[in-house]
CSV table of C-alpha atoms and ligand atoms in Angstrom, one decimal:
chain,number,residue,atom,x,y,z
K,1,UNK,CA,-4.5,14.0,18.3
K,2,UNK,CA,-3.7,17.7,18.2
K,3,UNK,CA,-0.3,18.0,16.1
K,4,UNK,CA,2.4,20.4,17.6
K,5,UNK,CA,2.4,22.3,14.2
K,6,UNK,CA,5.4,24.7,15.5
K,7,UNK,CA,7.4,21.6,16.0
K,8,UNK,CA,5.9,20.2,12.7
K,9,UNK,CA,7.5,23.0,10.7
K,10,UNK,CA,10.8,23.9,12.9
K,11,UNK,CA,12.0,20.2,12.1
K,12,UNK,CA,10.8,20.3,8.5
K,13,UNK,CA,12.9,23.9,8.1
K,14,UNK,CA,15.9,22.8,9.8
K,15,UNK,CA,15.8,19.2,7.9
K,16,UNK,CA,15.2,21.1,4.4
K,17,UNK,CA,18.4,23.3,5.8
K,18,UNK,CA,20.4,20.6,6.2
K,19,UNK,CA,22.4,19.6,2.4
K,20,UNK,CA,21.6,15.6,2.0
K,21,UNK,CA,22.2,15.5,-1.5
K,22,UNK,CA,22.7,11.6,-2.2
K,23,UNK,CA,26.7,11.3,-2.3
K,24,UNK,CA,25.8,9.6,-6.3
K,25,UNK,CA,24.7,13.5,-7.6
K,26,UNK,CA,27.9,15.8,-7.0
K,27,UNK,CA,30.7,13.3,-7.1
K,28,UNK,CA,31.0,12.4,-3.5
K,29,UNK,CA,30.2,16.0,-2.3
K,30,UNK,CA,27.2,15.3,-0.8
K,31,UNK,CA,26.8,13.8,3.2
K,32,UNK,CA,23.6,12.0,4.7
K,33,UNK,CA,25.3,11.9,7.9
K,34,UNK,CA,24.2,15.4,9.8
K,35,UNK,CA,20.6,14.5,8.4
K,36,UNK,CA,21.3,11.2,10.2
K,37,UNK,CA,22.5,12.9,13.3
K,38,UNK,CA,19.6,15.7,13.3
K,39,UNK,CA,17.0,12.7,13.1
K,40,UNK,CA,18.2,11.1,15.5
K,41,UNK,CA,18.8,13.8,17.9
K,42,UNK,CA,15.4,14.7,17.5
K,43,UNK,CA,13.6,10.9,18.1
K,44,UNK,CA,15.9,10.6,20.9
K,45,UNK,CA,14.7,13.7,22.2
K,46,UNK,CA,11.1,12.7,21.9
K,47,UNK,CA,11.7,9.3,24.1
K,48,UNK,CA,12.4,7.2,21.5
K,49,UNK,CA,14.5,4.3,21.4
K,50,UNK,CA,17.3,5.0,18.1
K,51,UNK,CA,19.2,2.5,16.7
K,52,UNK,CA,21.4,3.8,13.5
K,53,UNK,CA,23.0,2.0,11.2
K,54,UNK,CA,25.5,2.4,8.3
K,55,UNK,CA,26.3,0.0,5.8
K,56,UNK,CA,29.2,1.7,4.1
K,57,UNK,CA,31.2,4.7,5.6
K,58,UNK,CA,28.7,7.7,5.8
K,59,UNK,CA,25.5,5.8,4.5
K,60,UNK,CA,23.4,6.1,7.6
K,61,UNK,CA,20.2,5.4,8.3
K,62,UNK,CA,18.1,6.1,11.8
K,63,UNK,CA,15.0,3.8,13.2
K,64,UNK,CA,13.7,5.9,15.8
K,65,UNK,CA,11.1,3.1,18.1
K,66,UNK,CA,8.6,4.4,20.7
K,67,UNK,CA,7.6,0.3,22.5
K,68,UNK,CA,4.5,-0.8,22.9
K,69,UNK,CA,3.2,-2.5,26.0
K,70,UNK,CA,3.4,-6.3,23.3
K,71,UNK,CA,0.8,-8.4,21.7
K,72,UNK,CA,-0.1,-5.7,19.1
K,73,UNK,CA,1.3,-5.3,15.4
K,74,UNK,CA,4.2,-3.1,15.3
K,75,UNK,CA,4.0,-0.2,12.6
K,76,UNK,CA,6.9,1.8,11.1
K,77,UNK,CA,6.5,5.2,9.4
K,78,UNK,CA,9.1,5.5,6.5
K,79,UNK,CA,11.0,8.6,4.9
K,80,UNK,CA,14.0,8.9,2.9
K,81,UNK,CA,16.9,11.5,4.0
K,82,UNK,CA,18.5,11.9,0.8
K,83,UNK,CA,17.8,14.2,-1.9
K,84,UNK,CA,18.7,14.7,-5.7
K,85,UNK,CA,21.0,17.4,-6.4
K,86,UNK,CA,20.2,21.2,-6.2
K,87,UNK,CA,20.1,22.0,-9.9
K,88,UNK,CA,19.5,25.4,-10.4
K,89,UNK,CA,16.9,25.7,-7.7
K,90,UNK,CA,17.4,29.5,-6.5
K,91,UNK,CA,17.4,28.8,-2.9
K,92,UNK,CA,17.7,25.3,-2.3
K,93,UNK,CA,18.6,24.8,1.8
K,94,UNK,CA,16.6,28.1,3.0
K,95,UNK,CA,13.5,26.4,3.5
K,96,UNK,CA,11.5,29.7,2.9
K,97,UNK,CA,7.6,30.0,4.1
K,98,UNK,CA,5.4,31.6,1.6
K,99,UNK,CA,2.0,31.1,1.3
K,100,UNK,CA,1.3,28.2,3.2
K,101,UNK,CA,4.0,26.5,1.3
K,102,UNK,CA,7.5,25.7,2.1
K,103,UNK,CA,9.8,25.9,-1.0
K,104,UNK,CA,13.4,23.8,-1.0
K,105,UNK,CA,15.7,20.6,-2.4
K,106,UNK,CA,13.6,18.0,-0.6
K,107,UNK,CA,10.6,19.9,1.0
K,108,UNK,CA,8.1,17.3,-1.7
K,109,UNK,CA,10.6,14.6,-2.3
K,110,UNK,CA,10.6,13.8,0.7
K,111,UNK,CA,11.5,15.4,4.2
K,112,UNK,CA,7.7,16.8,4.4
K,113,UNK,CA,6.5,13.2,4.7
K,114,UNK,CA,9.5,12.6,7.1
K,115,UNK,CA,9.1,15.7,9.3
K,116,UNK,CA,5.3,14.4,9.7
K,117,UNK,CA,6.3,11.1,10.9
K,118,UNK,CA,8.4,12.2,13.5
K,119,UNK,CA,5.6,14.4,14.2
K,120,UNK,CA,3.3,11.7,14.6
K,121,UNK,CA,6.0,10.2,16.7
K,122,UNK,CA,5.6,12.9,19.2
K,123,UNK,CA,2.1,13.0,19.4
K,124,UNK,CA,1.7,9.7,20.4
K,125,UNK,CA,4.9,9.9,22.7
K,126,UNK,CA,3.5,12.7,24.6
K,127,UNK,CA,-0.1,11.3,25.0
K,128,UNK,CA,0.5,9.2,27.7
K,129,UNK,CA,-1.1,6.2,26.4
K,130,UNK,CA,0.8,3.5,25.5
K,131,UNK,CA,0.0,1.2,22.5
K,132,UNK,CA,0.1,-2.6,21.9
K,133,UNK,CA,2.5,-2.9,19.2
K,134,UNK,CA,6.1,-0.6,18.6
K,135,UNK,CA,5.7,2.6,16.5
K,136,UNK,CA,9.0,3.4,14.8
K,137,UNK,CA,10.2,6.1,12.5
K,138,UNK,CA,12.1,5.6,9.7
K,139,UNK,CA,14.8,7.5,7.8
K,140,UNK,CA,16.9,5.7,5.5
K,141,UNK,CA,20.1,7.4,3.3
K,142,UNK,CA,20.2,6.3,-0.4
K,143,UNK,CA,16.8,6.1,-1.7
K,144,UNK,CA,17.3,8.5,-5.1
K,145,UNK,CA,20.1,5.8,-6.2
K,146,UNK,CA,20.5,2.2,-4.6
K,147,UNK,CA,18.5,1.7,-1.5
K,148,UNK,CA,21.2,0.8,0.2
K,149,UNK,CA,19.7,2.6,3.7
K,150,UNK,CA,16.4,0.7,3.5
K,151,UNK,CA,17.8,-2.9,2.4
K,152,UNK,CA,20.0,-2.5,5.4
K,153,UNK,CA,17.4,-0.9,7.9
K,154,UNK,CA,15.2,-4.7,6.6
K,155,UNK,CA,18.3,-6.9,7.4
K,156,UNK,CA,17.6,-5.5,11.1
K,157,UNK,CA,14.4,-4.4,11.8
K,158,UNK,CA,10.8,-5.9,10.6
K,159,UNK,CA,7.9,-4.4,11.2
K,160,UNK,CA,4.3,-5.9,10.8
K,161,UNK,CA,3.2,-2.9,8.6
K,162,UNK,CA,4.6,0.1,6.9
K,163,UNK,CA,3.2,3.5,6.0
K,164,UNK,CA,5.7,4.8,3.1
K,165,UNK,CA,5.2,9.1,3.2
K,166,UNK,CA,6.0,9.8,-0.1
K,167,UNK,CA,4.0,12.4,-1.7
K,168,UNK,CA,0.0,11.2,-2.6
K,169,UNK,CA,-1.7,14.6,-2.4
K,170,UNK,CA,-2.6,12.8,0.9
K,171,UNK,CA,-4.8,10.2,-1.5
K,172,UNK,CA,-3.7,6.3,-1.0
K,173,UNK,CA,-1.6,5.1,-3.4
K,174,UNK,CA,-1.8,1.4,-3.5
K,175,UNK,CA,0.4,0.1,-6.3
K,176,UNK,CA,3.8,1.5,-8.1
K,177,UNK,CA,6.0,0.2,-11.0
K,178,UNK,CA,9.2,-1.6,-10.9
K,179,UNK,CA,12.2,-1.2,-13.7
K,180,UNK,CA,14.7,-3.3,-14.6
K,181,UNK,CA,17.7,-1.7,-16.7
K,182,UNK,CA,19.1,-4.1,-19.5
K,183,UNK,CA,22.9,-3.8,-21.1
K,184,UNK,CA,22.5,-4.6,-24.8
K,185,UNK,CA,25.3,-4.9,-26.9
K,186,UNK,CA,26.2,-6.0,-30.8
K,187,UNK,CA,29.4,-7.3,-31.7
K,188,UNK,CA,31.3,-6.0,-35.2
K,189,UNK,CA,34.4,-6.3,-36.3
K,190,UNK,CA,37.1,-3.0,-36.6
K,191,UNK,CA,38.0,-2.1,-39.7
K,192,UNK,CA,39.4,0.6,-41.9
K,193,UNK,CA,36.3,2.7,-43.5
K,194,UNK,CA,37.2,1.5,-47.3
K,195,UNK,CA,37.3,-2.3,-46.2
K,196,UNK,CA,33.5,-4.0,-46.7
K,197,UNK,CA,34.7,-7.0,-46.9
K,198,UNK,CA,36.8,-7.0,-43.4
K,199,UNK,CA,34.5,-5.1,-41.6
K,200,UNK,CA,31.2,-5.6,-39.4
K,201,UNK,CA,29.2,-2.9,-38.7
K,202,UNK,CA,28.3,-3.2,-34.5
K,203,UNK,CA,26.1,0.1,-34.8
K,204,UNK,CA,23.8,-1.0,-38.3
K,205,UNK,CA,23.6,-4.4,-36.3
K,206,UNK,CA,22.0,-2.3,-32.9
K,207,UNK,CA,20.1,-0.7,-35.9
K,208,UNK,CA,18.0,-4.1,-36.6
K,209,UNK,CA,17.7,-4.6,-32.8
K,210,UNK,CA,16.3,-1.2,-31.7
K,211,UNK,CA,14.0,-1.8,-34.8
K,212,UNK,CA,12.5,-4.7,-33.0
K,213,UNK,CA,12.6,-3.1,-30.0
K,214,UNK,CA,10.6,-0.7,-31.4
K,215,UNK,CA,8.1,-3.1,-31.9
K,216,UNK,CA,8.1,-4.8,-29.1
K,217,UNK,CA,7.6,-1.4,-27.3
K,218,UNK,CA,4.4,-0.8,-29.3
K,219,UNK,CA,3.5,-4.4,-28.6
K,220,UNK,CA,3.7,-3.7,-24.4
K,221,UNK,CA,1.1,-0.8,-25.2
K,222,UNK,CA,-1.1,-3.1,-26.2
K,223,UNK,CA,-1.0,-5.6,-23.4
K,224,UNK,CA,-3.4,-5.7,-20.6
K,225,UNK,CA,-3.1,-2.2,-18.4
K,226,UNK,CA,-2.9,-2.4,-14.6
K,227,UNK,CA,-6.1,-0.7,-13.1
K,228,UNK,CA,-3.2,2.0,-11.4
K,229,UNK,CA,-0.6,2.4,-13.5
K,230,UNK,CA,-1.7,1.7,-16.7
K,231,UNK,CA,0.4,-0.7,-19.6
K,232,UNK,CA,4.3,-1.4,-18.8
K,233,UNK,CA,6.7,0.4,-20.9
K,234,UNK,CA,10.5,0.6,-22.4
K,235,UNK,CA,12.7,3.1,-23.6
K,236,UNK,CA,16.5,3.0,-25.2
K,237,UNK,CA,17.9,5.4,-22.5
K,238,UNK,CA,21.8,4.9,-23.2
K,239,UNK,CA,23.3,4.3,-26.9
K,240,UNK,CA,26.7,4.4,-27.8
K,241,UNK,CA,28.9,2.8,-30.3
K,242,UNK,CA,32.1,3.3,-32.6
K,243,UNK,CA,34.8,5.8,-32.9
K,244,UNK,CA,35.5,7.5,-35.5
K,245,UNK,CA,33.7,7.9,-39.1
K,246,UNK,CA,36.6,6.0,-40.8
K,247,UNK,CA,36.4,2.7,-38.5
K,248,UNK,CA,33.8,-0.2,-38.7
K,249,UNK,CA,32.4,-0.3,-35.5
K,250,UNK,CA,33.6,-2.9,-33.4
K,251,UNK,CA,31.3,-2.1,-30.5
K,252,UNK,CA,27.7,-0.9,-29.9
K,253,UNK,CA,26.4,-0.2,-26.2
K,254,UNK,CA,22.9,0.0,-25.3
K,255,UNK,CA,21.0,0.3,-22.1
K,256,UNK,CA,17.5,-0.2,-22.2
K,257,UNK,CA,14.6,0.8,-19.1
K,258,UNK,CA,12.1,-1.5,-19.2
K,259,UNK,CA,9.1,-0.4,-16.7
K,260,UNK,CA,7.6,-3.0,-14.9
K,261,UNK,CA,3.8,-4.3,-13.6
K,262,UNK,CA,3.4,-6.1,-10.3
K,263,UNK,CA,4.4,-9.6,-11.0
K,264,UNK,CA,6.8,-9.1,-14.0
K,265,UNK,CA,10.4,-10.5,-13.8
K,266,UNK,CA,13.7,-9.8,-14.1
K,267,UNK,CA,13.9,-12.9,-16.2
K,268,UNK,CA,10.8,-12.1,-18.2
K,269,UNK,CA,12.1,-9.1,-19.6
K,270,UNK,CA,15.4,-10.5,-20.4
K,271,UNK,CA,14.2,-13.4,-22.3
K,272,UNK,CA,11.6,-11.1,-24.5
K,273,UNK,CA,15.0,-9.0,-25.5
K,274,UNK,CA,16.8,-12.2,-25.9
K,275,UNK,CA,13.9,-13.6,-28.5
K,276,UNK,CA,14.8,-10.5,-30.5
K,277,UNK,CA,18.4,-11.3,-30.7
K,278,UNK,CA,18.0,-14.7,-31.1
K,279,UNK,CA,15.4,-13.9,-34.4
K,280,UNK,CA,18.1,-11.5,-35.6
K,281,UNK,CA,21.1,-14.4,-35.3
K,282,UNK,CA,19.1,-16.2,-36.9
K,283,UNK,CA,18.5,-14.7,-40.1
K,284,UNK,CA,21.8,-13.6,-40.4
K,285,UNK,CA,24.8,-15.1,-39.0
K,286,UNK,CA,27.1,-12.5,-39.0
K,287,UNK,CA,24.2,-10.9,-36.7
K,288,UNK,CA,25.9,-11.5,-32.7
K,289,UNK,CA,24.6,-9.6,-29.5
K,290,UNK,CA,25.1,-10.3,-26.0
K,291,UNK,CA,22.2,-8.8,-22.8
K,292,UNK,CA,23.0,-8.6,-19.1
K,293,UNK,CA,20.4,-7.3,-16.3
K,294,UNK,CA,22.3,-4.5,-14.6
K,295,UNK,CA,19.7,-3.5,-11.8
K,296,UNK,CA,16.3,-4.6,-11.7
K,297,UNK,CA,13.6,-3.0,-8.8
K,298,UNK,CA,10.0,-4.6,-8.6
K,299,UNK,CA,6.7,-3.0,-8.7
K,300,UNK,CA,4.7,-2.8,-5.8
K,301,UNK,CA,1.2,-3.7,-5.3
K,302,UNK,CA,-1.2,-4.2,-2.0
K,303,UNK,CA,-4.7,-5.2,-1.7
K,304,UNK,CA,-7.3,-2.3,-1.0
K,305,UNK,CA,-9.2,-4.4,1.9
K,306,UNK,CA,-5.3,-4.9,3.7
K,307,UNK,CA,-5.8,-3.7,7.2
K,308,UNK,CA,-3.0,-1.3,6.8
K,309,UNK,CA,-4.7,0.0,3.9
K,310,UNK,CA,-7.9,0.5,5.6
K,311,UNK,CA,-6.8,2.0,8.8
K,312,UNK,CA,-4.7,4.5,6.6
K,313,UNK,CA,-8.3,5.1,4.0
K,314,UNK,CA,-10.2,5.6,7.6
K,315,UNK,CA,-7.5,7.7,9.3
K,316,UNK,CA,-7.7,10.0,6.3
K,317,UNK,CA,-11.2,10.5,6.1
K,318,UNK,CA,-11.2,11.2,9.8
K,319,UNK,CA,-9.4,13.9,9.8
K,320,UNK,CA,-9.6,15.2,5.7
K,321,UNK,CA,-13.7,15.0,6.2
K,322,UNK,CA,-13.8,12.8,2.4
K,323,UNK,CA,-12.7,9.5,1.3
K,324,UNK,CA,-9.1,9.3,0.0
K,325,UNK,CA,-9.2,8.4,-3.6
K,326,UNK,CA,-6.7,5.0,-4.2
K,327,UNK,CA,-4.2,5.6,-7.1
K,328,UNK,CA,-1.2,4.1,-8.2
K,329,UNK,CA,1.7,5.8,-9.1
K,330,UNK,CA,4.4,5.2,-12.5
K,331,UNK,CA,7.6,6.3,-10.5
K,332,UNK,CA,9.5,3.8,-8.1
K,333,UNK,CA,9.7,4.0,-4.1
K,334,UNK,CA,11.2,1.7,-1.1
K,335,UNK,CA,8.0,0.8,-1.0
K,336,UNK,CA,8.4,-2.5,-3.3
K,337,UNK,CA,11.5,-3.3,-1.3
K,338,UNK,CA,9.6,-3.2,1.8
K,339,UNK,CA,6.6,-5.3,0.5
K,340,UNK,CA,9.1,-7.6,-0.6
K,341,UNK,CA,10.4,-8.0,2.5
K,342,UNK,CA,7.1,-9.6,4.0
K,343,UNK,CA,5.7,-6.2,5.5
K,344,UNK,CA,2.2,-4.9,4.5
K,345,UNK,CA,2.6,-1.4,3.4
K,346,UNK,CA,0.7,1.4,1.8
K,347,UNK,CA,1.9,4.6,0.6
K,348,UNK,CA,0.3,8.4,1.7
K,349,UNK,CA,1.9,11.4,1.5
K,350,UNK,CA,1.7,15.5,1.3
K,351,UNK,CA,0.6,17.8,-1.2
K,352,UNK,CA,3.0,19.9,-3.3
K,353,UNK,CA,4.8,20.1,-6.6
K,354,UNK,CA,8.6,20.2,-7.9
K,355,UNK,CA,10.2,16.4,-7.1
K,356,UNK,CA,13.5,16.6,-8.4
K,357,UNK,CA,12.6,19.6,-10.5
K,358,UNK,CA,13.9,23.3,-9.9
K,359,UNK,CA,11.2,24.9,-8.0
K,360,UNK,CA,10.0,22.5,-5.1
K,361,UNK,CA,7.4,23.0,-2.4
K,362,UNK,CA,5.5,21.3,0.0
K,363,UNK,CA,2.1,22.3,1.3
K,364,UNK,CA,2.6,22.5,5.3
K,365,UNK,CA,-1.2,21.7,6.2
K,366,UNK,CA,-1.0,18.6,4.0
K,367,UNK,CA,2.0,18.1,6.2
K,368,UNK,CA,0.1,18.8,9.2
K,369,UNK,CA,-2.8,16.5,7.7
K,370,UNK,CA,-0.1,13.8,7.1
K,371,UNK,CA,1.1,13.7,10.6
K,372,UNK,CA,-2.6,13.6,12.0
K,373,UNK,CA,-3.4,10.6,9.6
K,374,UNK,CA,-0.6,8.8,10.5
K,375,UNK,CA,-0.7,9.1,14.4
K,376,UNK,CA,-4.0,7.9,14.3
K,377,UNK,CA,-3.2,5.6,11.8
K,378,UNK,CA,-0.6,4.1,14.4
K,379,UNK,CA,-3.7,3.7,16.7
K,380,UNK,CA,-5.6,1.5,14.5
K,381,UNK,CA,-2.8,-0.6,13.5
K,382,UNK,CA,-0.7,-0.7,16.9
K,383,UNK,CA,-4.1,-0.8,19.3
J,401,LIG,ZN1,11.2,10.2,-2.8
């Protein structure tokens, strides 16, 4: 299982150099498709079999599959294409080597885990030895915003298994929470600033609600703590109302993140903001709010003793000499959406620092390691 490191970090370099901001950052500026095109140029070229597809106009994703001989479980190896936007990252497409570290938009989050699944991908093509089940590679456009790539990529293609390569520190991450984002808003009545008697005030009215929110935010710190990723949480991440000092506020918007736990709903969270209107209307009639779910992602959990778990935990104490510590992680992934889908998947990734932050680097022999860990984790799962 000897990784072609050369060819490890050339692709890495000249993915990092390639601008795949998601379109959602710079107003339509950014392009997944030559990040497409360079993937699958490069499976192609390794003897796989690539099928693309593209759900709306530019919004391509590449599944890169190297068959097996049949009658084993087929395994895919996921990355995202996409990044966030540059910000005011110095140098964010030269994918400059320093240190044992690669700095660029995207080296971390995520094309380091993606340039070590194609990686893998090559090692296993060029061994000669053909496995049971398909191995395919996976890059999907649209992860930083809608998922579109990887909902799509699921409508077509269903592995057994999935290894998701976002970064772990190459540790084993085994759970993830979901969100769900909630439109909150309290209906006054306009009227001019002298008039009391006309007018209802929409913003004092959100005033009681994010009171009780409050409350009920203090209330989910106190509720039983997932072993990974602690209690779930809520914040009031958008607030908005009236429009000028002299007018009664007709109108107050709110958008509230909620942050989920494996097996919380949609529906659950809506109904807990619901009770609070409901106790406010209530007590005073005058008191009217209306809530509507505007994007809601699940957590993600899978059992430690999962076999695509343990061939991962054994692969990376093969070739890291230690057990891999299993952790969960607060941010969301693809992962749920794959897990969701009916496909047993785990999440390992490289080492670095700077997701979606101005100075971003990946470590390349965590990279390397990646790539190692997941070739022979193909071998376990795909015999
Ligand atoms: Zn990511």
């Amino acid at each position: 299982m000897r990784i072609d490191a050369e060819h490890l970090t050339s692709t890495l370099s000249r993915m990092v150099g390639i601008d795949s901001v998601n379109p959602f950052f710079r107003d339509g500026a950014g392009d997944e498709r030559a990040i497409a095109g360079f993937v699958a140029e490069t499976l192609s070229g390794l003897g796989l079999r690539v099928q693309t597809f593209e759900p709306q106009p530019g919004r391509i994703s590449v599944v890169g599959t190297l068959p097996g001989r049949g009658g084993g479980r087929s395994l895919m190896l996921y990355g995202h294409m996409d990044t966030v936007g540059p910000g005011d990252m110095a140098e964010p497409f030269a994918a400059e080597v320093r240190d044992g570290r690669m700095y660029g938009r995207g080296t971390y989050d995520m094309k380091g885990g993606l340039a070590a699944c194609i990686s893998a991908a090559k090692v296993l093509a060029e061994s000669g030895t053909r496995l049971a089940g398909d191995v395919m590679v996976c890059g999907v456009a649209d992860e930083e915003v809608a998922s579109l790539g990887m909902l799509d990529v699921l409508a077509h293609v269903k592995p057994d298994a999935a290894v998701v390569t976002e970064a772990t520190e190459l540790d084993v991450c085994l759970a993830h929470k979901g969100f769900c984002w909630i439109e909150v808003e309290t209906i006054g009545r306009a009227a001019h600033g002298s008039r009391f008697d006309e007018g209802i005030d929409a913003n004092l009215m959100m005033g009681r609600f994010l009171a009780e929110l409050d409350c009920l935010e203090k209330d989910l710190r106190r509720r039983p703590a997932h072993p990974l990723i602690g209690p779930p949480s809520l914040h009031a991440g958008v607030l908005r109302g009236g429009t000028a000092p002299s007018i009664y506020a007709a109108l107050c918007h709110l958008e509230v993140e909620r942050r989920t736990l494996p097996g919380e709903t949609e529906a659950g969270v809506v109904a807990e903001l619901q009770a609070i209107a409901d106790r406010l209307a209530a007590a005073d009639p005058s008191f009217q709010a209306r809530l509507r779910p505007l994007l809601t992602r699940d957590a993600f959990e899978v059992a430690e003793d999962a076999p695509v778990v343990q061939a991962v935990a054994e692969a990376a104490t093969t070739v890291r000499g230690r057990r891999p510590a299993f952790l969960g992680h607060s941010f969301w992934m693809d992962a749920a959406i794959i897990a969701n889908a009916g496909v047993e998947t785990v999440v390992i990734g490289p080492a670095g620092a700077g997701a979606h932050a101005d100075v971003e680097w990946v470590d390349l022999e965590s990279v390397r390691q990646l790539a190692e860990i997941l070739a022979r984790t193909a071998v376990r799962v795909c015999g």
